[in-house]
């Protein structure tokens, strides 16, 4: 079951399952932090990492017991996004479907607004 915060970021069941597996292997809580940094091919790039705790100002969305955390600065750039986990012949990766992005790159890890 998925719950959304007012920020409307969300995690697909596929992404939640992958985060849970990684977190279990690393003995960490099942919390994925999505942040945005300057750089990449298109101006901004997504950064993913497991989090140890929820910060007071984080936006939090939960799917199947796994939390997606986004800081307020990054949230302005990714509000409305969906984080998915996809496997293909080219490899497996977390992908962000970001309705705010007006440009992207072939690698899928950077975007422009």
PDB file of C-alpha atoms in Angstrom:
ATOM      1  CA  UNK A   1       0.000   0.000   0.000  1.00  0.00           C
ATOM      2  CA  UNK A   2       1.332   3.449  -0.905  1.00  0.00           C
ATOM      3  CA  UNK A   3       0.785   6.638   1.047  1.00  0.00           C
ATOM      4  CA  UNK A   4       1.658  10.087  -0.205  1.00  0.00           C
ATOM      5  CA  UNK A   5       2.551  13.258   1.588  1.00  0.00           C
ATOM      6  CA  UNK A   6       1.217  16.587   0.321  1.00  0.00           C
ATOM      7  CA  UNK A   7       4.374  16.852  -1.790  1.00  0.00           C
ATOM      8  CA  UNK A   8       3.163  13.972  -3.993  1.00  0.00           C
ATOM      9  CA  UNK A   9       6.477  12.209  -4.382  1.00  0.00           C
ATOM     10  CA  UNK A  10       6.037   8.463  -4.573  1.00  0.00           C
ATOM     11  CA  UNK A  11       7.873   5.174  -4.761  1.00  0.00           C
ATOM     12  CA  UNK A  12       6.637   2.320  -6.963  1.00  0.00           C
ATOM     13  CA  UNK A  13       6.264  -1.158  -5.447  1.00  0.00           C
ATOM     14  CA  UNK A  14       9.211  -2.302  -7.599  1.00  0.00           C
ATOM     15  CA  UNK A  15      11.437   0.450  -6.196  1.00  0.00           C
ATOM     16  CA  UNK A  16      10.223  -0.218  -2.648  1.00  0.00           C
ATOM     17  CA  UNK A  17      11.090  -3.913  -2.972  1.00  0.00           C
ATOM     18  CA  UNK A  18      14.592  -3.092  -4.233  1.00  0.00           C
ATOM     19  CA  UNK A  19      15.215  -0.588  -1.417  1.00  0.00           C
ATOM     20  CA  UNK A  20      14.031  -3.164   1.141  1.00  0.00           C
ATOM     21  CA  UNK A  21      16.442  -5.756  -0.262  1.00  0.00           C
ATOM     22  CA  UNK A  22      19.418  -3.373  -0.255  1.00  0.00           C
ATOM     23  CA  UNK A  23      18.595  -2.075   3.228  1.00  0.00           C
ATOM     24  CA  UNK A  24      18.334  -5.595   4.612  1.00  0.00           C
ATOM     25  CA  UNK A  25      21.733  -6.563   3.144  1.00  0.00           C
ATOM     26  CA  UNK A  26      23.301  -3.450   4.683  1.00  0.00           C
ATOM     27  CA  UNK A  27      21.405  -3.776   8.001  1.00  0.00           C
ATOM     28  CA  UNK A  28      19.923  -0.296   7.565  1.00  0.00           C
ATOM     29  CA  UNK A  29      16.369   1.040   7.788  1.00  0.00           C
ATOM     30  CA  UNK A  30      14.337   0.782   4.571  1.00  0.00           C
ATOM     31  CA  UNK A  31      14.531   4.495   3.757  1.00  0.00           C
ATOM     32  CA  UNK A  32      15.675   5.882   0.404  1.00  0.00           C
ATOM     33  CA  UNK A  33      16.768   9.513   0.256  1.00  0.00           C
ATOM     34  CA  UNK A  34      16.326  11.306  -3.068  1.00  0.00           C
ATOM     35  CA  UNK A  35      18.151  14.596  -3.424  1.00  0.00           C
ATOM     36  CA  UNK A  36      19.022  16.908  -6.279  1.00  0.00           C
ATOM     37  CA  UNK A  37      22.448  18.420  -6.890  1.00  0.00           C
ATOM     38  CA  UNK A  38      23.731  20.852  -9.483  1.00  0.00           C
ATOM     39  CA  UNK A  39      25.627  19.191 -12.317  1.00  0.00           C
ATOM     40  CA  UNK A  40      25.079  16.355 -14.727  1.00  0.00           C
ATOM     41  CA  UNK A  41      24.464  16.597 -18.454  1.00  0.00           C
ATOM     42  CA  UNK A  42      21.339  18.748 -18.145  1.00  0.00           C
ATOM     43  CA  UNK A  43      21.954  21.043 -15.158  1.00  0.00           C
ATOM     44  CA  UNK A  44      20.710  18.957 -12.198  1.00  0.00           C
ATOM     45  CA  UNK A  45      21.319  15.370 -11.206  1.00  0.00           C
ATOM     46  CA  UNK A  46      19.501  12.940  -8.947  1.00  0.00           C
ATOM     47  CA  UNK A  47      21.318  11.427  -6.005  1.00  0.00           C
ATOM     48  CA  UNK A  48      20.098   8.321  -4.160  1.00  0.00           C
ATOM     49  CA  UNK A  49      21.241   6.871  -0.862  1.00  0.00           C
ATOM     50  CA  UNK A  50      19.959   4.905   2.097  1.00  0.00           C
ATOM     51  CA  UNK A  51      19.090   7.099   5.070  1.00  0.00           C
ATOM     52  CA  UNK A  52      19.539   6.266   8.730  1.00  0.00           C
ATOM     53  CA  UNK A  53      16.812   8.616   9.928  1.00  0.00           C
ATOM     54  CA  UNK A  54      14.103  11.053   8.847  1.00  0.00           C
ATOM     55  CA  UNK A  55      14.977  14.739   9.182  1.00  0.00           C
ATOM     56  CA  UNK A  56      12.349  17.086  10.655  1.00  0.00           C
ATOM     57  CA  UNK A  57      11.789  18.932   7.365  1.00  0.00           C
ATOM     58  CA  UNK A  58      11.801  15.904   5.030  1.00  0.00           C
ATOM     59  CA  UNK A  59       8.856  15.113   2.796  1.00  0.00           C
ATOM     60  CA  UNK A  60       8.064  11.442   3.361  1.00  0.00           C
ATOM     61  CA  UNK A  61       6.174   9.019   1.132  1.00  0.00           C
ATOM     62  CA  UNK A  62       5.753   5.367   2.041  1.00  0.00           C
ATOM     63  CA  UNK A  63       5.140   2.290  -0.114  1.00  0.00           C
ATOM     64  CA  UNK A  64       4.989  -1.234   1.316  1.00  0.00           C
ATOM     65  CA  UNK A  65       6.767  -0.128   4.500  1.00  0.00           C
ATOM     66  CA  UNK A  66       9.624   1.591   2.634  1.00  0.00           C
ATOM     67  CA  UNK A  67      10.045   5.354   3.000  1.00  0.00           C
ATOM     68  CA  UNK A  68      11.121   7.816   0.314  1.00  0.00           C
ATOM     69  CA  UNK A  69      12.663  10.943   1.861  1.00  0.00           C
ATOM     70  CA  UNK A  70      13.171  14.270   0.081  1.00  0.00           C
ATOM     71  CA  UNK A  71      14.664  17.428   1.610  1.00  0.00           C
ATOM     72  CA  UNK A  72      12.746  20.717   1.112  1.00  0.00           C
ATOM     73  CA  UNK A  73      15.219  22.231  -1.377  1.00  0.00           C
ATOM     74  CA  UNK A  74      15.175  19.126  -3.589  1.00  0.00           C
ATOM     75  CA  UNK A  75      11.408  18.833  -3.228  1.00  0.00           C
ATOM     76  CA  UNK A  76      10.914  22.068  -5.168  1.00  0.00           C
ATOM     77  CA  UNK A  77      12.569  20.342  -8.153  1.00  0.00           C
ATOM     78  CA  UNK A  78      10.953  16.900  -7.859  1.00  0.00           C
ATOM     79  CA  UNK A  79       7.429  17.551  -6.517  1.00  0.00           C
ATOM     80  CA  UNK A  80       5.059  15.162  -8.253  1.00  0.00           C
ATOM     81  CA  UNK A  81       7.784  12.691  -9.194  1.00  0.00           C
ATOM     82  CA  UNK A  82       7.597   8.909  -9.117  1.00  0.00           C
ATOM     83  CA  UNK A  83      10.706   6.866  -8.292  1.00  0.00           C
ATOM     84  CA  UNK A  84      10.771   3.486 -10.034  1.00  0.00           C
ATOM     85  CA  UNK A  85      13.263   0.635 -10.257  1.00  0.00           C
ATOM     86  CA  UNK A  86      13.752  -0.785 -13.739  1.00  0.00           C
ATOM     87  CA  UNK A  87      15.770  -3.677 -15.065  1.00  0.00           C
ATOM     88  CA  UNK A  88      16.727  -3.883 -18.725  1.00  0.00           C
ATOM     89  CA  UNK A  89      19.439  -5.293 -20.966  1.00  0.00           C
ATOM     90  CA  UNK A  90      21.467  -2.162 -20.238  1.00  0.00           C
ATOM     91  CA  UNK A  91      21.365  -2.753 -16.481  1.00  0.00           C
ATOM     92  CA  UNK A  92      19.192  -2.000 -13.499  1.00  0.00           C
ATOM     93  CA  UNK A  93      18.662   1.402 -11.904  1.00  0.00           C
ATOM     94  CA  UNK A  94      16.351   3.684 -10.005  1.00  0.00           C
ATOM     95  CA  UNK A  95      14.573   6.051 -12.402  1.00  0.00           C
ATOM     96  CA  UNK A  96      12.794   9.289 -11.603  1.00  0.00           C
ATOM     97  CA  UNK A  97       9.721  10.260 -13.614  1.00  0.00           C
ATOM     98  CA  UNK A  98       9.765  13.986 -12.958  1.00  0.00           C
ATOM     99  CA  UNK A  99       6.913  16.122 -14.349  1.00  0.00           C
ATOM    100  CA  UNK A 100       8.954  19.282 -13.635  1.00  0.00           C
ATOM    101  CA  UNK A 101      11.817  18.324 -15.942  1.00  0.00           C
ATOM    102  CA  UNK A 102      11.796  20.094 -19.297  1.00  0.00           C
ATOM    103  CA  UNK A 103      14.976  18.424 -20.516  1.00  0.00           C
ATOM    104  CA  UNK A 104      16.771  15.203 -19.758  1.00  0.00           C
ATOM    105  CA  UNK A 105      19.716  13.174 -20.873  1.00  0.00           C
ATOM    106  CA  UNK A 106      20.151   9.691 -22.237  1.00  0.00           C
ATOM    107  CA  UNK A 107      21.442   8.286 -18.960  1.00  0.00           C
ATOM    108  CA  UNK A 108      18.267   9.329 -17.117  1.00  0.00           C
ATOM    109  CA  UNK A 109      20.157  10.609 -14.094  1.00  0.00           C
ATOM    110  CA  UNK A 110      20.135  14.322 -14.893  1.00  0.00           C
ATOM    111  CA  UNK A 111      17.506  16.845 -15.917  1.00  0.00           C
ATOM    112  CA  UNK A 112      16.830  20.494 -16.640  1.00  0.00           C
ATOM    113  CA  UNK A 113      13.972  22.775 -15.643  1.00  0.00           C
TER     114      UNK A 113
END
